[in-house]
Coordinates of C-alpha atoms in Angstrom, one line a residue:
Chain A
M188 CA -0.4 -61.9 62.6
R189 CA 2.5 -62.5 60.2
K190 CA 1.6 -59.4 58.2
T191 CA 1.3 -57.4 61.4
C192 CA 4.7 -58.7 62.6
L193 CA 6.5 -57.7 59.4
D194 CA 4.6 -54.4 59.0
T195 CA 5.8 -53.6 62.5
V196 CA 9.4 -54.3 61.6
F197 CA 9.0 -51.7 58.8
E198 CA 7.4 -49.3 61.3
I199 CA 10.3 -49.8 63.7
A200 CA 12.9 -49.4 60.9
K201 CA 11.5 -46.1 59.9
K202 CA 12.2 -44.7 63.4
N203 CA 15.4 -46.6 64.2
K204 CA 18.2 -46.4 61.7
K205 CA 19.9 -49.4 63.2
V206 CA 17.1 -51.8 62.2
V207 CA 17.8 -54.1 59.3
F208 CA 15.6 -56.8 57.7
I209 CA 17.1 -60.0 56.4
G210 CA 15.0 -62.6 54.5
S211 CA 16.1 -65.8 52.9
D212 CA 13.9 -66.4 49.8
L213 CA 10.5 -65.2 51.0
G214 CA 7.4 -64.9 48.9
P215 CA 7.3 -62.2 46.2
G216 CA 6.3 -58.8 47.5
V217 CA 7.2 -59.3 51.1
L218 CA 7.8 -56.0 52.7
N219 CA 7.8 -54.2 49.4
E220 CA 7.4 -50.8 51.0
F221 CA 10.4 -51.4 53.3
K222 CA 12.5 -52.4 50.2
K223 CA 11.3 -49.3 48.4
K224 CA 11.7 -46.8 51.2
I225 CA 14.8 -48.1 52.9
P226 CA 16.5 -50.3 50.3
K227 CA 19.9 -50.2 52.0
R228 CA 18.6 -51.9 55.1
F229 CA 16.6 -54.6 53.3
Y230 CA 18.4 -57.8 52.5
M231 CA 17.0 -60.8 50.6
E232 CA 20.0 -63.2 50.5
G233 CA 18.7 -66.5 49.2
V234 CA 18.2 -70.0 50.6
C235 CA 21.2 -70.0 52.9
E236 CA 20.1 -69.9 56.5
Q237 CA 23.5 -70.6 58.0
A238 CA 25.2 -67.7 56.2
I239 CA 22.2 -65.4 57.0
I240 CA 22.4 -66.0 60.7
G241 CA 26.2 -65.4 60.7
L242 CA 25.7 -62.3 58.6
S243 CA 23.1 -61.0 61.1
A244 CA 25.6 -61.6 63.9
G245 CA 28.2 -59.6 62.0
L246 CA 25.8 -56.7 61.5
A247 CA 24.8 -56.9 65.2
L248 CA 28.5 -56.9 66.3
E249 CA 28.7 -53.6 64.4
G250 CA 25.7 -52.1 66.3
Y251 CA 22.8 -53.0 64.0
I252 CA 19.5 -54.6 65.1
P253 CA 18.7 -57.4 62.6
Y254 CA 15.3 -58.9 62.1
V255 CA 15.7 -62.2 60.3
N256 CA 12.8 -64.0 58.7
T257 CA 12.1 -67.3 57.1
I258 CA 10.0 -70.4 57.8
A259 CA 10.1 -71.6 61.4
T260 CA 11.6 -75.0 60.7
F261 CA 14.4 -73.6 58.5
I262 CA 15.3 -70.8 60.9
T263 CA 15.6 -73.2 63.9
R264 CA 16.8 -76.5 62.4
R265 CA 19.1 -75.7 59.5
C266 CA 21.2 -73.1 61.3
L267 CA 21.1 -74.3 64.9
E268 CA 24.8 -74.1 65.4
Q269 CA 24.9 -70.6 64.0
I270 CA 22.1 -69.6 66.4
I271 CA 24.0 -71.1 69.3
V272 CA 27.5 -69.9 68.5
D273 CA 27.0 -66.7 66.5
L274 CA 24.0 -65.3 68.2
C275 CA 23.6 -66.8 71.7
L276 CA 27.3 -67.2 72.6
H277 CA 27.9 -63.6 71.5
N278 CA 24.6 -62.6 73.1
L279 CA 23.5 -60.3 70.3
P280 CA 20.2 -58.5 69.8
V281 CA 19.1 -60.4 66.7
K282 CA 15.5 -61.3 66.2
L283 CA 14.5 -64.5 64.5
I284 CA 11.0 -64.4 63.0
G285 CA 9.8 -68.0 62.3
N286 CA 6.8 -68.2 60.0
G287 CA 4.4 -71.0 60.7
G288 CA 5.2 -72.0 64.2
G289 CA 3.5 -75.3 65.1
L290 CA 1.3 -77.0 62.6
V291 CA 0.5 -74.0 60.4
Y292 CA 2.1 -75.7 57.3
A293 CA -0.1 -78.8 57.8
P294 CA -0.4 -79.8 54.1
L295 CA 3.3 -79.3 53.5
G296 CA 4.4 -82.2 55.7
P297 CA 7.0 -82.8 58.5
T298 CA 9.7 -80.8 56.8
H299 CA 7.6 -77.7 57.3
Q300 CA 5.8 -78.5 60.5
A301 CA 7.6 -76.7 63.4
I302 CA 6.7 -79.1 66.1
E303 CA 9.8 -78.7 68.3
D304 CA 11.0 -75.2 67.7
I305 CA 10.1 -74.1 71.2
S306 CA 12.0 -77.0 72.7
I307 CA 15.1 -76.3 70.5
M308 CA 15.1 -72.5 71.3
R309 CA 14.4 -73.0 75.0
S310 CA 17.4 -75.1 75.5
I311 CA 19.9 -72.4 74.3
P312 CA 21.4 -70.0 76.9
N313 CA 20.7 -66.3 76.3
M314 CA 17.8 -67.1 73.8
S315 CA 14.3 -65.7 74.6
I316 CA 11.1 -66.8 72.9
I317 CA 7.8 -65.1 72.3
S318 CA 4.7 -66.6 70.9
P319 CA 1.8 -64.1 70.7
C320 CA -1.8 -65.2 70.5
D321 CA -3.2 -62.6 68.1
A322 CA -2.2 -59.7 65.9
V323 CA -2.7 -57.1 68.6
E324 CA -0.4 -58.8 71.0
M325 CA 2.1 -59.4 68.2
K326 CA 2.3 -55.7 67.4
L327 CA 2.8 -54.6 71.0
L328 CA 5.5 -57.2 71.6
M329 CA 7.2 -56.3 68.3
L330 CA 7.3 -52.7 69.3
D331 CA 9.0 -53.8 72.6
S332 CA 11.4 -56.1 70.7
V333 CA 13.6 -53.4 69.3
N334 CA 15.0 -52.6 72.7
Y335 CA 15.5 -56.2 73.6
K336 CA 19.2 -56.7 74.1
S337 CA 19.7 -60.4 73.6
P338 CA 18.6 -63.0 70.9
L339 CA 14.9 -63.4 70.5
Y340 CA 12.9 -66.0 68.6
I341 CA 9.5 -64.8 67.5
R342 CA 7.0 -67.6 66.7
I343 CA 4.3 -66.6 64.2
A344 CA 1.0 -68.4 63.9
R345 CA -1.1 -68.8 60.8
G346 CA -2.8 -65.4 60.8
G347 CA -6.3 -64.2 60.8
E348 CA -6.8 -65.2 64.5
K349 CA -9.6 -63.7 66.5
I350 CA -8.4 -60.7 68.5
I351 CA -8.6 -61.7 72.2
T352 CA -6.1 -59.2 73.7
S353 CA -6.5 -55.5 74.3
P354 CA -4.5 -52.9 72.3
N355 CA -4.6 -50.6 75.3
K356 CA -2.6 -52.8 77.7
L357 CA 1.1 -52.3 78.2
K358 CA 2.9 -55.3 76.8
K359 CA 6.4 -56.2 77.7
I360 CA 8.5 -59.2 76.7
G361 CA 8.7 -61.4 79.8
K362 CA 5.2 -60.6 81.1
G363 CA 2.2 -62.9 81.2
E364 CA -1.5 -62.0 81.4
I365 CA -4.6 -63.4 83.0
L366 CA -7.1 -63.5 80.1
K367 CA -9.7 -65.0 82.4
K368 CA -9.7 -65.3 86.2
P369 CA -10.0 -68.9 87.6
N370 CA -11.8 -70.4 90.5
D371 CA -10.2 -73.8 90.9
H372 CA -9.0 -74.7 87.4
L373 CA -6.5 -72.9 85.2
F374 CA -5.2 -73.3 81.7
I375 CA -1.7 -71.9 81.1
T376 CA -1.1 -71.2 77.4
T377 CA 1.2 -69.8 74.9
G378 CA 0.6 -68.7 71.3
V379 CA -2.7 -69.3 69.7
M380 CA -3.5 -72.1 72.1
A381 CA -4.8 -69.2 74.3
Q382 CA -7.7 -69.1 71.9
R383 CA -8.5 -72.8 72.3
A384 CA -8.2 -72.6 76.0
L385 CA -10.7 -69.7 76.1
D386 CA -13.1 -71.6 73.9
A387 CA -12.8 -74.6 76.3
S388 CA -13.3 -72.4 79.3
I389 CA -16.5 -70.8 77.9
Y390 CA -17.9 -74.3 77.3
L391 CA -16.9 -75.5 80.8
E392 CA -18.6 -72.5 82.4
K393 CA -21.7 -72.8 80.4
E394 CA -22.1 -76.6 80.5
K395 CA -20.3 -77.7 83.6
N396 CA -20.6 -74.6 85.7
L397 CA -16.8 -74.5 86.1
K398 CA -15.0 -71.2 86.1
V399 CA -11.7 -72.1 84.4
G400 CA -9.1 -69.4 84.1
V401 CA -6.7 -68.7 81.3
L402 CA -3.2 -67.6 82.1
H403 CA -1.5 -66.6 78.9
L404 CA 2.3 -66.4 78.6
P405 CA 3.3 -64.9 75.2
T406 CA 6.9 -65.0 76.5
I407 CA 7.9 -68.6 76.8
K408 CA 11.5 -67.8 77.9
P409 CA 12.2 -66.1 80.3
L410 CA 9.2 -67.2 82.2
D411 CA 7.1 -64.7 84.0
E412 CA 7.9 -66.2 87.4
E413 CA 6.0 -63.5 89.3
I414 CA 2.6 -64.3 87.7
L415 CA 3.2 -68.0 88.1
T416 CA 4.1 -67.7 91.7
K417 CA 0.9 -65.7 92.3
W418 CA -1.6 -68.0 90.5
V419 CA -0.2 -71.5 90.7
P420 CA -0.9 -71.9 94.5
K421 CA -4.4 -70.4 94.1
V422 CA -5.9 -73.2 92.0
K423 CA -6.5 -77.0 92.3
K424 CA -5.7 -78.0 88.8
I425 CA -3.6 -76.7 86.0
V426 CA -3.5 -77.7 82.3
T427 CA -0.7 -76.3 80.2
V428 CA -1.4 -76.1 76.4
E429 CA 1.1 -75.8 73.6
E430 CA 1.3 -76.5 69.9
N431 CA 4.7 -78.1 70.3
V432 CA 6.1 -81.5 71.4
L433 CA 5.8 -82.1 75.1
S434 CA 9.5 -82.9 75.5
G435 CA 11.3 -79.8 76.5
G436 CA 8.5 -77.5 75.5
F437 CA 6.4 -74.8 77.2
G438 CA 4.6 -77.1 79.6
S439 CA 7.9 -78.6 80.6
S440 CA 9.2 -75.2 81.5
I441 CA 6.2 -74.5 83.7
L442 CA 6.6 -77.9 85.4
E443 CA 10.3 -77.3 85.9
F444 CA 9.7 -73.9 87.4
V445 CA 7.0 -75.1 89.8
N446 CA 9.0 -78.2 90.7
S447 CA 12.0 -76.1 91.6
K448 CA 10.3 -73.1 93.3
M449 CA 7.1 -74.8 94.9
P450 CA 7.6 -78.5 94.6
D451 CA 4.4 -79.3 96.6
Q452 CA 2.4 -77.8 93.8
S453 CA 3.8 -79.9 90.9
F454 CA 1.1 -82.6 91.2
K455 CA -1.5 -80.1 90.0
I456 CA 0.0 -79.8 86.5
T457 CA -1.1 -81.8 83.4
R458 CA 0.6 -81.0 80.1
V459 CA -1.2 -81.1 76.8
G460 CA 0.8 -80.8 73.6
L461 CA 2.1 -82.9 70.6
N462 CA 3.4 -86.4 71.1
D463 CA 7.0 -87.4 70.6
S464 CA 6.4 -88.4 66.9
F465 CA 6.3 -86.8 63.5
I466 CA 2.9 -85.9 62.1
E467 CA 1.8 -88.5 59.5
N468 CA -1.2 -86.6 58.1
Y469 CA -1.8 -83.5 56.0
G470 CA -5.0 -81.6 55.7
T471 CA -5.5 -78.4 57.6
Q472 CA -3.9 -77.1 60.8
E473 CA -7.3 -77.5 62.5
D474 CA -7.4 -81.2 61.4
L475 CA -4.0 -81.8 62.8
L476 CA -4.5 -80.0 66.1
N477 CA -7.7 -82.0 66.6
E478 CA -6.0 -85.3 65.8
N479 CA -3.0 -84.6 68.0
S480 CA -4.4 -83.8 71.5
L481 CA -5.1 -80.2 70.9
S482 CA -8.9 -80.2 70.2
V483 CA -11.1 -78.0 72.4
K484 CA -12.8 -81.3 73.3
N485 CA -9.6 -82.8 74.7
L486 CA -8.8 -79.6 76.7
I487 CA -12.3 -79.8 78.3
K488 CA -11.6 -83.5 79.0
K489 CA -8.3 -82.8 80.7
I490 CA -9.9 -80.2 83.0
C491 CA -12.7 -82.7 83.9
D492 CA -10.5 -85.8 84.3
Chain B
M277 CA 52.6 -73.5 44.2
K278 CA 56.0 -74.7 45.5
I279 CA 56.9 -73.2 48.8
K280 CA 60.6 -72.3 49.2
K281 CA 62.4 -73.6 52.2
N282 CA 62.1 -70.3 54.2
N283 CA 64.5 -70.0 57.0
L284 CA 62.7 -68.5 59.9
D285 CA 64.0 -65.2 61.1
K286 CA 64.3 -64.1 64.7
R287 CA 60.8 -62.6 65.0
S288 CA 59.1 -65.7 63.4
K289 CA 61.0 -67.9 65.9
Y290 CA 60.1 -65.6 68.8
L291 CA 56.4 -65.8 67.9
R292 CA 56.7 -69.5 67.7
Q293 CA 58.3 -69.5 71.1
L294 CA 55.1 -67.7 72.4
V295 CA 53.0 -70.4 70.9
V296 CA 55.1 -73.0 72.6
D297 CA 54.6 -71.2 75.9
C298 CA 50.9 -71.7 75.4
L299 CA 51.3 -75.3 74.4
L300 CA 53.5 -76.4 77.1
G301 CA 51.9 -74.1 79.7
G302 CA 48.5 -75.6 79.1
G303 CA 49.9 -79.0 78.2
R304 CA 47.8 -79.2 75.0
G305 CA 46.7 -77.4 71.9
H306 CA 46.5 -77.3 68.1
M307 CA 50.2 -77.0 67.3
G308 CA 50.3 -77.7 63.6
S309 CA 47.4 -75.4 62.9
A310 CA 49.0 -72.5 64.8
M311 CA 52.4 -72.8 63.3
S312 CA 51.2 -72.5 59.7
L313 CA 49.6 -69.2 60.6
I314 CA 52.4 -67.3 62.2
E315 CA 53.8 -65.3 59.3
I316 CA 50.2 -64.5 58.1
L317 CA 49.3 -63.0 61.4
R318 CA 52.7 -61.4 61.9
V319 CA 52.5 -59.5 58.7
L320 CA 48.8 -58.5 59.3
Y321 CA 49.5 -57.1 62.8
D322 CA 53.0 -55.7 62.1
D323 CA 52.3 -54.0 58.7
I324 CA 48.7 -54.0 57.6
V325 CA 45.8 -53.7 60.1
K326 CA 44.8 -50.7 62.2
F327 CA 44.3 -51.7 65.8
N328 CA 44.4 -50.0 69.2
N329 CA 45.6 -52.3 72.0
K330 CA 44.5 -49.6 74.6
D331 CA 41.0 -49.6 73.2
P332 CA 40.4 -52.9 71.4
K333 CA 36.8 -52.0 70.5
E334 CA 37.7 -48.6 68.9
E335 CA 35.1 -48.1 66.2
N336 CA 37.3 -47.6 63.2
R337 CA 39.7 -50.5 63.7
D338 CA 40.2 -53.1 61.1
K339 CA 38.8 -56.5 62.1
I340 CA 40.6 -59.8 62.0
I341 CA 38.4 -62.9 62.5
L342 CA 40.2 -66.1 63.0
S343 CA 37.6 -68.3 61.5
K344 CA 39.8 -71.4 61.9
G345 CA 39.5 -70.9 65.6
H346 CA 41.7 -74.0 66.4
G347 CA 44.7 -71.9 65.2
C348 CA 44.1 -69.6 68.2
L349 CA 47.5 -70.2 69.9
A350 CA 49.0 -68.2 67.0
L351 CA 46.4 -65.4 67.5
Y352 CA 47.0 -65.4 71.3
S353 CA 50.7 -65.0 70.7
I354 CA 50.5 -62.1 68.3
L355 CA 47.9 -60.4 70.5
A356 CA 50.2 -60.8 73.6
D357 CA 53.1 -59.6 71.5
K358 CA 51.1 -56.5 70.6
N359 CA 50.3 -55.9 74.3
F360 CA 46.5 -56.6 74.1
F361 CA 47.2 -58.6 77.3
D362 CA 50.2 -59.6 79.4
K363 CA 52.5 -62.3 77.9
K364 CA 52.5 -64.1 81.2
I365 CA 48.9 -65.1 80.5
L366 CA 50.0 -67.3 77.6
K367 CA 51.2 -70.0 79.9
T368 CA 47.8 -70.2 81.5
S369 CA 46.3 -71.4 78.2
S370 CA 43.5 -74.0 78.6
K371 CA 43.7 -73.8 82.4
F372 CA 40.5 -73.6 84.5
D373 CA 40.4 -69.9 85.1
S374 CA 42.4 -68.7 82.0
I375 CA 40.9 -66.3 79.5
L376 CA 42.6 -68.4 76.8
G377 CA 40.7 -71.5 75.8
G378 CA 41.3 -74.1 73.1
H379 CA 39.3 -71.9 70.8
P380 CA 39.2 -68.1 70.9
E381 CA 36.4 -66.1 72.6
T382 CA 35.6 -62.4 72.6
K383 CA 36.5 -62.2 76.3
V384 CA 40.1 -62.2 75.1
P385 CA 41.1 -58.5 74.3
G386 CA 41.5 -58.2 70.5
V387 CA 39.4 -61.3 69.6
E388 CA 36.6 -60.1 67.3
A389 CA 34.4 -63.2 67.2
S390 CA 34.2 -66.4 69.2
T391 CA 35.0 -69.2 66.8
G392 CA 35.9 -72.9 66.9
A393 CA 33.0 -74.5 65.1
L394 CA 34.1 -74.2 61.5
G395 CA 32.4 -72.2 58.8
H396 CA 31.2 -69.3 61.1
G397 CA 33.8 -66.6 60.6
L398 CA 33.1 -65.8 57.0
P399 CA 29.4 -65.2 57.4
I400 CA 30.1 -63.0 60.4
G401 CA 32.7 -61.1 58.4
V402 CA 30.3 -60.6 55.5
G403 CA 27.8 -59.1 58.0
M404 CA 30.6 -56.8 59.3
A405 CA 31.6 -55.8 55.8
L406 CA 27.9 -55.0 55.0
A407 CA 27.7 -52.9 58.2
A408 CA 30.9 -51.0 57.3
K409 CA 29.3 -50.1 53.9
L410 CA 26.1 -49.1 55.6
K411 CA 28.0 -46.9 58.0
K412 CA 30.2 -45.6 55.2
K413 CA 33.3 -46.6 57.3
K414 CA 36.6 -47.3 55.7
F415 CA 37.8 -50.2 57.9
N416 CA 38.7 -53.6 56.4
I417 CA 37.6 -57.0 57.5
Y418 CA 40.0 -59.9 57.4
V419 CA 38.7 -63.5 57.7
I420 CA 41.3 -66.2 58.1
L421 CA 40.0 -69.6 56.9
G422 CA 41.4 -73.1 57.2
D423 CA 41.5 -75.4 54.2
G424 CA 39.6 -78.1 56.1
E425 CA 37.2 -75.4 57.2
I426 CA 36.1 -74.6 53.6
N427 CA 34.5 -78.1 53.4
E428 CA 31.7 -76.3 55.2
G429 CA 28.8 -75.2 53.0
S430 CA 28.2 -72.1 55.0
V431 CA 31.6 -70.8 53.7
W432 CA 30.3 -71.0 50.1
E433 CA 26.9 -69.5 51.0
A434 CA 28.7 -66.5 52.5
A435 CA 31.0 -66.3 49.5
L436 CA 28.0 -65.9 47.2
I437 CA 26.6 -63.1 49.4
A438 CA 30.0 -61.4 49.6
S439 CA 30.3 -61.5 45.8
K440 CA 26.7 -60.3 45.3
H441 CA 27.4 -57.2 47.3
K442 CA 30.8 -56.6 45.8
L443 CA 32.3 -56.4 49.3
D444 CA 35.8 -55.0 48.5
N445 CA 36.3 -54.3 52.2
L446 CA 36.3 -58.1 52.8
N447 CA 39.7 -59.8 52.7
L448 CA 39.8 -63.6 53.0
I449 CA 43.0 -65.3 53.8
L450 CA 43.2 -69.1 53.3
D451 CA 45.8 -71.0 55.3
Y452 CA 46.3 -73.6 52.7
N453 CA 48.5 -76.1 54.5
K454 CA 46.8 -79.0 52.6
M455 CA 46.4 -81.0 55.8
Q456 CA 43.2 -81.4 57.8
S457 CA 42.6 -83.4 61.0
Y458 CA 42.5 -86.9 59.4
G459 CA 45.1 -86.3 56.7
A460 CA 45.7 -84.6 53.4
T461 CA 43.0 -82.4 52.0
K462 CA 43.3 -84.0 48.6
T463 CA 42.3 -87.4 50.0
V464 CA 39.8 -86.3 52.7
L465 CA 37.9 -83.9 50.4
N466 CA 39.8 -82.5 47.5
L467 CA 39.5 -78.7 47.1
E468 CA 41.2 -78.3 43.7
P469 CA 41.0 -76.5 41.4
L470 CA 40.8 -74.0 44.3
K471 CA 41.8 -70.8 42.6
D472 CA 39.2 -71.4 39.9
K473 CA 36.5 -72.1 42.5
W474 CA 37.0 -68.8 44.2
K475 CA 37.2 -67.0 40.9
S476 CA 34.0 -68.5 39.8
F477 CA 32.4 -67.2 43.0
G478 CA 33.4 -63.7 42.0
F479 CA 36.5 -63.3 44.1
Y480 CA 39.7 -61.6 43.2
V481 CA 42.3 -64.3 43.9
K482 CA 46.0 -64.3 44.6
E483 CA 48.2 -67.2 45.5
I484 CA 51.2 -66.7 47.6
D485 CA 53.8 -68.4 49.8
G486 CA 52.3 -68.0 53.3
H487 CA 55.6 -68.1 55.1
N488 CA 57.4 -65.4 53.0
V489 CA 57.1 -62.3 55.0
S490 CA 58.0 -59.8 52.3
H491 CA 55.7 -61.4 49.8
L492 CA 52.9 -61.5 52.2
R493 CA 53.4 -57.8 53.0
K494 CA 53.4 -56.8 49.4
N495 CA 50.4 -59.0 48.6
F496 CA 48.2 -57.7 51.4
R497 CA 49.0 -54.1 50.5
A498 CA 48.2 -54.7 46.9
M499 CA 45.0 -56.4 47.8
L500 CA 43.8 -53.3 49.6
K501 CA 43.8 -51.5 46.2
I502 CA 41.5 -54.0 44.5
K503 CA 37.9 -52.5 44.3
N504 CA 34.5 -53.8 43.5
S505 CA 34.9 -57.4 44.5
P506 CA 35.8 -59.4 47.6
K507 CA 39.3 -60.8 47.7
I508 CA 41.1 -63.9 48.8
S509 CA 44.8 -64.6 49.3
I510 CA 45.4 -68.3 49.0
C511 CA 48.4 -68.7 51.3
H512 CA 50.4 -71.9 50.6
T513 CA 51.7 -72.9 54.0
I514 CA 53.1 -75.9 55.9
K515 CA 51.3 -77.4 58.8
G516 CA 53.6 -77.4 61.8
K517 CA 56.0 -75.0 60.1
G518 CA 59.3 -74.7 61.9
F519 CA 59.2 -78.0 63.7
Y520 CA 60.5 -80.7 61.3
F521 CA 58.8 -83.6 63.2
A522 CA 55.5 -81.8 63.1
E523 CA 55.5 -80.6 59.6
N524 CA 52.8 -82.1 57.5
N525 CA 52.3 -84.7 60.3
P526 CA 48.6 -85.1 61.2
F527 CA 49.5 -86.4 64.6
W528 CA 50.7 -82.9 65.5
H529 CA 47.4 -81.3 64.4
H530 CA 46.4 -81.4 68.0
K531 CA 48.4 -82.6 71.0
N532 CA 47.1 -83.2 74.5
S533 CA 50.3 -84.4 76.1
F534 CA 54.0 -84.0 75.4
T535 CA 56.8 -86.4 76.3
D536 CA 60.1 -85.1 77.7
E537 CA 61.7 -86.1 74.4
E538 CA 59.1 -84.1 72.4
I539 CA 59.7 -81.1 74.6
K540 CA 63.4 -81.3 74.0
M541 CA 62.8 -81.5 70.2
I542 CA 60.5 -78.5 70.3
N543 CA 62.9 -76.4 72.2
K544 CA 65.8 -77.4 70.0
C545 CA 63.9 -76.1 66.9
L546 CA 63.5 -72.7 68.5
K547 CA 67.2 -72.1 69.0

């Protein structure tokens, strides 16, 4: 997914002369082809996230379309004021690409685990957020991103995810998709949690004879209100799933929307996500997800409870 | 550098009068921080930068970013003086429906970047300077920094980047009045040796009396001829310049009310 994301930036940059890439201090060889073919629009400016965000704002004020890339925790925490003031207050078309959204960097500890990036970005006026579930969806949304006129945070997962979306569908930032139609139960997911929800729904159909749907929202902000308005009233129970803390995150946004637009439906919603605490263990992402409420088993349990 | 006791000429006093219009109209504002900037802004707009008040977004204009956004009353005054907007608006400063807030925003004609949180203007200016190079445009970028502001690490991050790219279209101007909010810069967080610091970051550095109009003019013109490195003019200034009771007085850094006696004193200094 990460490679697809960056390769697509190169693809876009070849066609659009306004596109520039700005990295902090990424791994050796990142976007080598971009650097070789379009050196003037490739910047690698060192470990200085605050300056890089301001610099991208300056480029955007001059009409350029910057794609800025570094690790998710660094691009959301270190330079938060720059994101708020330089990008969002000026409402500029800068894309922030956060590597390792969620628990991807499990063994590297809490400094690298992006457990609250969705909550942080969600709270800022003018900021939009996408969190695709696989490389196909990533590519289609990246192709759409170049025309997006306001700040956009792109949350990247680990990579190598199973492809569960279709390359032939039209994908637009702001639009959700029913990956599996529900009877009475529905998962609402973002990012790679769509994959876990599908696994849970396959089990539930096979073992419990429950047809549990999956509504996937790769765009966390702005919410696809149309698709929520259509599906929320149709089911009896909803479980939102996110690889992010529950406070202020994806599930909260669904709950807030339903509470304000169809308050009589709010009782249906249960949120699953990370607790309000730092992660104390290392290991693999899979280990940490399973230990922190996001195992397929727990998703099954939440539907059955 | 020792600053000579400059007597303010008619134009410098007039621009200070406009700042006072904002201050007393809105009943508040960063007075000391604005008054140290007047001659710097006056010379830039009178003699140095290319701007178009009829079309403030004209592509080839020079750009001035007031990174020390709290000095905005001085910027509002010179922009009004240059007819970017009506001078009557100055008196609405800080009022509910005014375009003029306590820090400048791009909704004000002529304001290039919304600032106020410190340490943001230079990185933005670096981005603009890189863009100008990419577009092969000749315009210049001016970033006006405060001395307290350069406590911020983001300033030095951006300085490294400016130097790496040899951004000779980037002109920094430091309003070195040696006072920050709490008190003297040398006691809050000492900046010296400041000239050496900027030099070591790869900048071409000049120190100058920031209230001497002819020296400023000469310096800014000379700076435009320097190539292959970013530049900084360290302007030695006096906080609250022109108002003896406010000069170097941290209690006049920001005021949110004025007594009748203070208003009398302010007006007397403008005569």
